[in-house]
């Protein structure tokens, strides 16, 4: 089992003999890794959304603030660093050669994404697919309207009545809104459920914890701000009605076994266990985000495989929210169909950001093909404005992670085997292109 601070913490990732050998050897990537952290912090001086988390040495942050490198200077240093990173030889020890190789590839690829983001800040425009390739190491498949029509037809028959489908769907969902005064109780129950399931398979650092806050005026529905020291601040946006499915989605995605666990395991294994300082900073617009969002979304299925979720909703969350548990199955059958429309959001973003449609048309597309209410569609277009091609990290990320874990675990693998592969992925610096 994993325990932080001990050599045994890294069982499953590397052999204990390798730790002893490496503890005495200088880290060949220390210089490159430190310069990388400085550059990420330097970009953060120009882009308020860029540094999602940083818990490394405070002196590096102070240095970034006081020197405030220009974008040109950052670009020049990043190019030089990328060259140095590619020249740095992997260590000779063989115990965990794959992990070192992943580390080197990760540093190089994160750096090239940083260069692309700097170019964007300097005014360079990419197409949607060029941008997602440059920043997230992946390109989402394209879909035309017709590909969503079969699912929409199924929804038409599940939600009978007159008027447009979106209006019928909105009406249907009214019975599943969590009342504002019950929100925290429902979230806390969902968090306990997700955490209990995670703890059965992953030993977390003993002092890990997180705080939940309710906020308004954001383009996202939830956010995990990792603080270091195994702590997270999770914010839930209450601008729009919160439906019952958001409880498990947010508790798993932001918390267990999603972002909170991912960041805590990186800190435990890589930052503290090995002294790999590059993982103490998380640049949002980078390949790391596809892994983060993909594991956070797939983690919901890992924590609640098959019928487990509906059972938990029926017995715990629906009663906590004062909703009728007898309708849980019906609700999740409809939601399952709506989830199949997830890629429609990518299409709206791609067309909008490529300048083929305006924001009104993007919102209309989301209403029609992703079945979003007018308010939610408007919120989503604001998300496109702020985060751009980041949208692919949720759905493509989830699918890439699912395929990777299923391949690693083998067909028909047990839940325990799946959890083991999932934990391994959360604790290692694998790139999106390395999942394929
Ligand atoms: Zn997320």
Coordinates of C-alpha atoms and ligand atoms in Angstrom, one line a residue:
X1 CA 0.0 0.0 0.0
X2 CA 1.1 3.5 -0.5
X3 CA 2.4 5.6 2.3
X4 CA 3.9 9.0 1.6
X5 CA 7.5 9.8 2.8
X6 CA 8.6 6.2 2.8
X7 CA 10.3 4.2 0.1
X8 CA 7.3 1.9 0.0
X9 CA 5.3 4.9 -1.2
X10 CA 6.4 4.1 -4.7
X11 CA 5.6 0.4 -4.9
X12 CA 4.1 -0.3 -8.2
X13 CA 5.9 2.6 -9.8
X14 CA 9.4 1.6 -9.2
X15 CA 11.5 -1.0 -7.4
X16 CA 12.8 0.0 -4.0
X17 CA 16.4 -0.8 -5.0
X18 CA 16.0 1.8 -7.7
X19 CA 15.1 4.5 -5.1
X20 CA 18.3 3.8 -3.2
X21 CA 20.4 4.0 -6.3
X22 CA 18.8 7.2 -7.5
X23 CA 18.8 8.8 -4.1
X24 CA 22.6 8.9 -4.3
X25 CA 22.8 9.9 -8.0
X26 CA 22.4 13.5 -9.2
X27 CA 19.2 14.1 -11.1
X28 CA 20.2 14.6 -14.8
X29 CA 17.0 16.6 -15.4
X30 CA 17.1 18.9 -12.3
X31 CA 18.4 21.9 -14.2
X32 CA 15.9 21.4 -17.1
X33 CA 13.0 20.8 -14.7
X34 CA 13.8 23.9 -12.7
X35 CA 14.1 26.1 -15.8
X36 CA 10.8 24.7 -17.0
X37 CA 9.1 25.7 -13.7
X38 CA 10.5 29.2 -14.0
X39 CA 9.2 29.5 -17.6
X40 CA 5.7 28.3 -16.7
X41 CA 5.6 30.9 -13.8
X42 CA 6.9 33.5 -16.2
X43 CA 4.0 32.8 -18.7
X44 CA 1.6 33.1 -15.7
X45 CA 2.7 36.8 -15.5
X46 CA 1.1 37.4 -18.9
X47 CA -1.9 34.9 -18.7
X48 CA -4.0 34.8 -15.6
X49 CA -5.5 31.4 -16.4
X50 CA -2.2 29.7 -17.2
X51 CA -0.8 28.5 -13.8
X52 CA -3.5 26.3 -12.5
X53 CA -1.5 25.2 -9.5
X54 CA 1.9 25.8 -8.0
X55 CA 3.3 24.6 -4.7
X56 CA 7.0 24.5 -5.4
X57 CA 9.6 26.9 -3.9
X58 CA 8.2 30.3 -3.2
X59 CA 11.4 31.9 -4.3
X60 CA 10.8 30.8 -7.9
X61 CA 7.4 32.5 -7.9
X62 CA 8.9 35.7 -6.4
X63 CA 11.5 35.6 -9.1
X64 CA 8.9 35.3 -11.9
X65 CA 7.0 38.3 -10.4
X66 CA 10.0 40.5 -10.0
X67 CA 11.7 39.8 -13.3
X68 CA 8.5 39.6 -15.4
X69 CA 10.2 38.3 -18.5
X70 CA 8.8 39.5 -21.8
X71 CA 7.0 37.1 -24.1
X72 CA 9.9 37.3 -26.6
X73 CA 12.4 36.4 -23.9
X74 CA 10.2 33.5 -22.7
X75 CA 10.0 32.2 -26.2
X76 CA 13.7 32.4 -26.7
X77 CA 14.4 30.6 -23.4
X78 CA 11.8 28.0 -24.0
X79 CA 13.4 27.1 -27.4
X80 CA 16.8 26.8 -25.8
X81 CA 15.4 24.7 -23.0
X82 CA 13.7 22.4 -25.4
X83 CA 17.0 21.8 -27.1
X84 CA 18.7 21.2 -23.8
X85 CA 16.0 18.8 -22.7
X86 CA 16.3 16.7 -25.8
X87 CA 20.1 16.5 -25.3
X88 CA 19.8 15.4 -21.7
X89 CA 20.6 11.7 -21.5
X90 CA 18.4 9.3 -19.5
X91 CA 20.0 7.9 -16.4
X92 CA 21.7 4.5 -16.7
X93 CA 19.7 2.7 -14.1
X94 CA 17.1 0.3 -15.5
X95 CA 14.7 -0.3 -12.7
X96 CA 12.2 2.3 -13.8
X97 CA 13.4 3.2 -17.2
X98 CA 9.9 3.7 -18.6
X99 CA 9.1 6.3 -16.0
X100 CA 12.3 8.2 -16.8
X101 CA 11.5 8.1 -20.5
X102 CA 8.0 9.3 -19.8
X103 CA 9.5 12.2 -17.8
X104 CA 11.8 13.3 -20.6
X105 CA 9.0 13.1 -23.2
X106 CA 6.7 14.9 -20.9
X107 CA 9.1 17.8 -20.3
X108 CA 9.8 18.2 -24.0
X109 CA 6.1 18.1 -24.9
X110 CA 5.0 20.4 -22.1
X111 CA 7.6 22.9 -23.3
X112 CA 6.5 22.8 -26.9
X113 CA 2.9 23.5 -25.6
X114 CA 4.3 26.4 -23.6
X115 CA 5.9 27.8 -26.7
X116 CA 2.5 27.5 -28.6
X117 CA 0.7 29.3 -25.8
X118 CA 3.3 32.0 -25.8
X119 CA 2.9 32.4 -29.6
X120 CA -0.9 32.7 -29.0
X121 CA -0.3 35.4 -26.4
X122 CA 1.9 37.1 -29.0
X123 CA -1.1 37.1 -31.4
X124 CA -0.6 33.9 -33.4
X125 CA -3.8 32.3 -34.5
X126 CA -4.2 28.5 -34.9
X127 CA -7.2 26.6 -36.2
X128 CA -9.1 24.7 -33.6
X129 CA -7.4 21.4 -34.5
X130 CA -3.9 22.9 -34.8
X131 CA -4.4 24.5 -31.4
X132 CA -5.5 21.4 -29.6
X133 CA -2.6 19.4 -31.2
X134 CA -0.1 22.1 -30.1
X135 CA -1.5 22.5 -26.6
X136 CA -3.0 19.2 -25.7
X137 CA -1.2 16.7 -27.9
X138 CA -4.5 15.5 -29.4
X139 CA -7.1 16.3 -32.1
X140 CA -10.8 15.5 -31.6
X141 CA -12.6 13.6 -34.3
X142 CA -15.1 15.6 -36.4
X143 CA -18.8 14.9 -36.5
X144 CA -21.6 16.3 -38.6
X145 CA -25.1 17.0 -37.5
X146 CA -26.4 13.7 -38.9
X147 CA -24.3 11.8 -36.4
X148 CA -26.2 13.1 -33.5
X149 CA -29.7 12.6 -35.0
X150 CA -30.1 9.0 -34.0
X151 CA -29.5 9.9 -30.3
X152 CA -31.8 12.9 -30.7
X153 CA -34.5 10.6 -32.1
X154 CA -34.2 8.3 -29.1
X155 CA -34.6 11.3 -26.8
X156 CA -37.6 12.4 -28.8
X157 CA -39.4 9.2 -28.0
X158 CA -38.2 9.1 -24.4
X159 CA -39.5 12.6 -23.8
X160 CA -42.9 12.7 -25.6
X161 CA -45.1 15.7 -25.9
X162 CA -45.4 18.8 -28.1
X163 CA -43.0 21.6 -28.5
X164 CA -39.2 21.5 -29.1
X165 CA -37.2 18.7 -27.6
X166 CA -35.0 21.1 -25.6
X167 CA -38.1 22.5 -23.9
X168 CA -39.4 19.0 -23.1
X169 CA -36.0 18.1 -21.7
X170 CA -35.8 21.2 -19.6
X171 CA -39.3 20.4 -18.2
X172 CA -38.3 16.8 -17.5
X173 CA -35.2 18.0 -15.6
X174 CA -37.2 20.3 -13.3
X175 CA -38.0 17.3 -11.0
X176 CA -34.3 16.7 -10.5
X177 CA -33.0 20.1 -9.4
X178 CA -31.2 20.0 -6.0
X179 CA -32.8 22.7 -3.8
X180 CA -30.2 25.3 -2.9
X181 CA -30.5 24.7 0.9
X182 CA -29.8 21.0 0.4
X183 CA -26.9 21.4 -2.0
X184 CA -24.1 21.2 0.6
X185 CA -25.6 18.1 2.3
X186 CA -26.0 16.4 -1.1
X187 CA -22.4 17.3 -2.1
X188 CA -21.0 16.2 1.2
X189 CA -22.8 12.8 0.8
X190 CA -21.5 12.5 -2.8
X191 CA -18.0 13.3 -1.7
X192 CA -18.1 10.7 1.1
X193 CA -19.4 8.1 -1.4
X194 CA -16.6 8.9 -3.9
X195 CA -13.9 9.0 -1.3
X196 CA -15.0 5.7 0.3
X197 CA -14.8 4.0 -3.0
X198 CA -11.5 5.5 -3.9
X199 CA -10.0 4.6 -0.5
X200 CA -10.9 0.9 -1.0
X201 CA -8.3 0.9 -3.9
X202 CA -5.9 3.8 -3.5
X203 CA -4.2 4.7 -0.2
X204 CA -4.2 8.5 -0.1
X205 CA -1.8 10.6 2.0
X206 CA -3.2 10.6 5.6
X207 CA -3.6 14.3 5.8
X208 CA -5.3 14.9 2.4
X209 CA -8.4 17.1 2.5
X210 CA -10.4 19.6 0.6
X211 CA -12.7 22.5 1.1
X212 CA -15.9 23.2 -0.9
X213 CA -17.0 26.7 -1.7
X214 CA -20.1 27.8 -3.6
X215 CA -19.5 30.7 -6.1
X216 CA -21.2 32.6 -8.9
X217 CA -20.2 34.5 -12.1
X218 CA -18.0 31.8 -13.7
X219 CA -17.9 30.2 -17.1
X220 CA -17.3 26.7 -15.6
X221 CA -19.5 24.6 -13.4
X222 CA -16.8 23.4 -11.0
X223 CA -13.1 23.9 -10.3
X224 CA -10.4 22.3 -8.3
X225 CA -7.7 24.6 -7.1
X226 CA -4.9 22.4 -5.8
X227 CA -3.0 24.1 -3.0
X228 CA -0.2 21.6 -2.4
X229 CA 0.3 19.7 0.9
X230 CA -2.4 17.3 -0.3
X231 CA -5.1 20.0 -0.1
X232 CA -7.6 21.3 -2.6
X233 CA -10.1 24.1 -2.8
X234 CA -13.1 23.0 -4.8
X235 CA -15.5 25.6 -6.1
X236 CA -19.0 24.8 -7.3
X237 CA -20.7 27.4 -9.5
X238 CA -24.4 28.0 -8.6
X239 CA -25.2 30.5 -11.4
X240 CA -27.5 27.9 -12.9
X241 CA -29.8 25.2 -11.4
X242 CA -27.7 22.3 -10.1
X243 CA -29.2 18.9 -11.1
X244 CA -28.7 15.8 -9.1
X245 CA -26.2 14.2 -11.5
X246 CA -23.8 17.0 -10.8
X247 CA -23.2 15.8 -7.3
X248 CA -21.4 12.6 -8.2
X249 CA -19.9 14.1 -11.3
X250 CA -18.4 17.0 -9.3
X251 CA -17.4 14.9 -6.3
X252 CA -15.6 12.3 -8.5
X253 CA -14.3 14.7 -11.1
X254 CA -13.0 17.5 -8.8
X255 CA -12.3 15.2 -5.8
X256 CA -12.1 11.4 -5.6
X257 CA -10.6 9.8 -7.7
X258 CA -10.4 12.9 -10.0
X259 CA -8.4 16.1 -9.8
X260 CA -7.7 16.1 -6.0
X261 CA -6.4 12.6 -6.1
X262 CA -4.5 13.1 -9.3
X263 CA -2.7 16.2 -7.9
X264 CA -2.1 14.5 -4.5
X265 CA -0.6 11.4 -6.1
X266 CA 1.7 13.5 -8.3
X267 CA 2.8 15.5 -5.3
X268 CA 3.3 12.3 -3.2
X269 CA 5.1 10.2 -5.8
X270 CA 6.9 12.6 -8.1
X271 CA 7.4 15.8 -6.3
X272 CA 8.1 14.5 -2.7
X273 CA 9.0 10.9 -3.5
X274 CA 11.5 11.8 -6.3
X275 CA 12.1 15.5 -6.1
X276 CA 10.8 16.1 -9.6
X277 CA 10.1 19.8 -9.3
X278 CA 8.3 20.1 -12.7
X279 CA 5.2 18.5 -11.2
X280 CA 4.8 21.2 -8.6
X281 CA 3.5 23.5 -11.3
X282 CA 0.5 22.8 -13.5
X283 CA 0.2 24.8 -16.7
X284 CA -3.5 24.7 -17.7
X285 CA -3.0 25.0 -21.4
X286 CA -0.8 21.9 -21.8
X287 CA -1.0 18.2 -22.5
X288 CA -1.3 17.5 -18.8
X289 CA -4.8 18.9 -18.9
X290 CA -6.0 16.2 -21.2
X291 CA -4.8 13.6 -18.8
X292 CA -6.2 15.5 -15.8
X293 CA -9.7 16.0 -17.3
X294 CA -9.8 12.6 -19.0
X295 CA -9.0 10.8 -15.7
X296 CA -11.4 13.0 -13.8
X297 CA -14.2 12.1 -16.1
X298 CA -13.4 8.5 -16.5
X299 CA -12.9 8.2 -12.8
X300 CA -16.7 8.5 -12.3
X301 CA -17.1 5.1 -14.1
X302 CA -14.2 3.7 -12.2
X303 CA -15.7 4.6 -8.9
X304 CA -19.3 3.7 -9.9
X305 CA -19.1 0.8 -12.4
X306 CA -22.2 -0.4 -14.1
X307 CA -25.4 -0.2 -12.0
X308 CA -23.5 1.0 -8.9
X309 CA -24.1 4.6 -9.6
X310 CA -27.9 4.4 -9.9
X311 CA -28.0 2.3 -6.7
X312 CA -26.0 4.9 -4.8
X313 CA -28.2 7.8 -6.2
X314 CA -31.4 5.9 -5.2
X315 CA -30.4 5.1 -1.7
X316 CA -28.2 8.1 -0.7
X317 CA -28.4 11.2 -2.9
X318 CA -32.0 11.3 -4.1
X319 CA -33.3 11.1 -0.5
X320 CA -30.7 13.7 0.7
X321 CA -31.9 16.1 -2.0
X322 CA -35.6 15.3 -1.2
X323 CA -36.1 13.9 -4.7
X324 CA -38.2 10.8 -5.6
X325 CA -35.7 7.8 -5.6
X326 CA -38.1 5.8 -7.8
X327 CA -37.2 8.1 -10.7
X328 CA -33.5 7.7 -10.5
X329 CA -33.3 5.0 -13.2
X330 CA -35.4 7.0 -15.6
X331 CA -33.3 10.1 -15.1
X332 CA -30.0 8.3 -15.7
X333 CA -31.4 6.6 -18.8
X334 CA -32.1 10.0 -20.3
X335 CA -28.8 11.4 -19.1
X336 CA -27.0 8.5 -20.7
X337 CA -28.4 9.5 -24.0
X338 CA -27.6 13.2 -23.5
X339 CA -24.0 12.2 -22.7
X340 CA -23.8 10.6 -26.1
X341 CA -24.1 14.2 -27.5
X342 CA -20.9 15.3 -25.7
X343 CA -18.9 15.7 -28.9
X344 CA -21.5 18.1 -30.3
X345 CA -19.9 20.7 -28.0
X346 CA -16.6 20.2 -29.7
X347 CA -18.2 20.9 -33.1
X348 CA -19.8 24.1 -31.8
X349 CA -16.4 25.2 -30.4
X350 CA -14.5 24.2 -33.5
X351 CA -16.8 26.1 -35.9
X352 CA -17.0 29.1 -33.6
X353 CA -13.3 29.4 -32.9
X354 CA -12.5 28.9 -36.6
X355 CA -14.7 31.9 -37.3
X356 CA -17.2 29.8 -39.3
X357 CA -20.1 30.7 -37.1
X358 CA -20.8 33.6 -34.7
X359 CA -21.6 33.2 -30.9
X360 CA -25.4 33.2 -31.5
X361 CA -25.0 30.3 -34.0
X362 CA -22.7 28.5 -31.6
X363 CA -25.2 28.8 -28.8
X364 CA -28.0 27.7 -31.1
X365 CA -25.9 24.7 -32.1
X366 CA -25.4 23.7 -28.5
X367 CA -29.1 24.0 -27.8
X368 CA -30.0 21.9 -30.7
X369 CA -27.3 19.2 -30.8
X370 CA -25.9 19.1 -27.2
X371 CA -29.4 19.8 -25.7
X372 CA -28.3 22.7 -23.5
X373 CA -30.7 25.3 -22.2
X374 CA -30.3 28.8 -23.5
X375 CA -28.6 29.9 -20.3
X376 CA -26.2 26.9 -20.2
X377 CA -25.4 27.3 -23.9
X378 CA -24.5 31.0 -23.3
X379 CA -22.3 30.0 -20.4
X380 CA -20.6 27.4 -22.6
X381 CA -19.8 29.9 -25.3
X382 CA -18.2 32.1 -22.6
X383 CA -16.2 29.0 -21.7
X384 CA -15.1 28.7 -25.4
X385 CA -14.0 32.4 -25.3
X386 CA -11.9 31.8 -22.2
X387 CA -10.6 28.3 -22.6
X388 CA -10.9 27.7 -26.4
X389 CA -9.9 24.1 -27.6
X390 CA -9.6 23.0 -23.9
X391 CA -13.1 21.6 -24.4
X392 CA -11.7 18.4 -26.1
X393 CA -10.0 17.4 -22.9
X394 CA -13.3 16.4 -21.2
X395 CA -14.8 14.1 -23.8
X396 CA -11.8 13.0 -26.0
X397 CA -9.7 12.9 -22.8
X398 CA -12.2 10.6 -21.2
X399 CA -12.4 8.3 -24.2
X400 CA -8.6 8.1 -24.6
X401 CA -8.2 7.3 -20.9
X402 CA -11.0 4.7 -21.0
X403 CA -9.4 2.9 -24.0
X404 CA -6.0 3.0 -22.5
X405 CA -7.1 1.7 -19.1
X406 CA -9.2 -1.1 -20.7
X407 CA -6.3 -2.1 -22.9
X408 CA -3.8 -2.1 -20.0
X409 CA -6.2 -4.0 -17.6
X410 CA -7.3 -6.5 -20.3
X411 CA -10.7 -7.5 -21.5
X412 CA -13.2 -8.3 -18.7
X413 CA -10.7 -7.2 -16.0
X414 CA -11.9 -7.0 -12.4
X415 CA -12.6 -3.7 -10.8
X416 CA -9.5 -4.0 -8.7
X417 CA -7.3 -4.4 -11.8
X418 CA -8.9 -1.4 -13.4
X419 CA -8.3 0.7 -10.3
X420 CA -4.7 -0.4 -10.2
X421 CA -4.1 0.7 -13.8
X422 CA -6.0 3.9 -13.1
X423 CA -3.8 4.7 -10.1
X424 CA -0.7 4.0 -12.2
X425 CA -1.8 6.5 -14.8
X426 CA -2.6 9.1 -12.2
X427 CA 0.9 8.7 -10.7
X428 CA 2.9 8.9 -13.9
X429 CA 3.7 11.6 -16.5
X430 CA 2.1 9.9 -19.6
X431 CA 1.3 12.1 -22.5
X432 CA -2.0 12.1 -24.5
X433 CA -0.3 10.7 -27.6
X434 CA 1.1 7.9 -25.3
X435 CA -2.5 6.8 -24.6
X436 CA -3.1 5.9 -28.2
Ligands
LIG1 ZN1 -11.8 19.3 -14.5

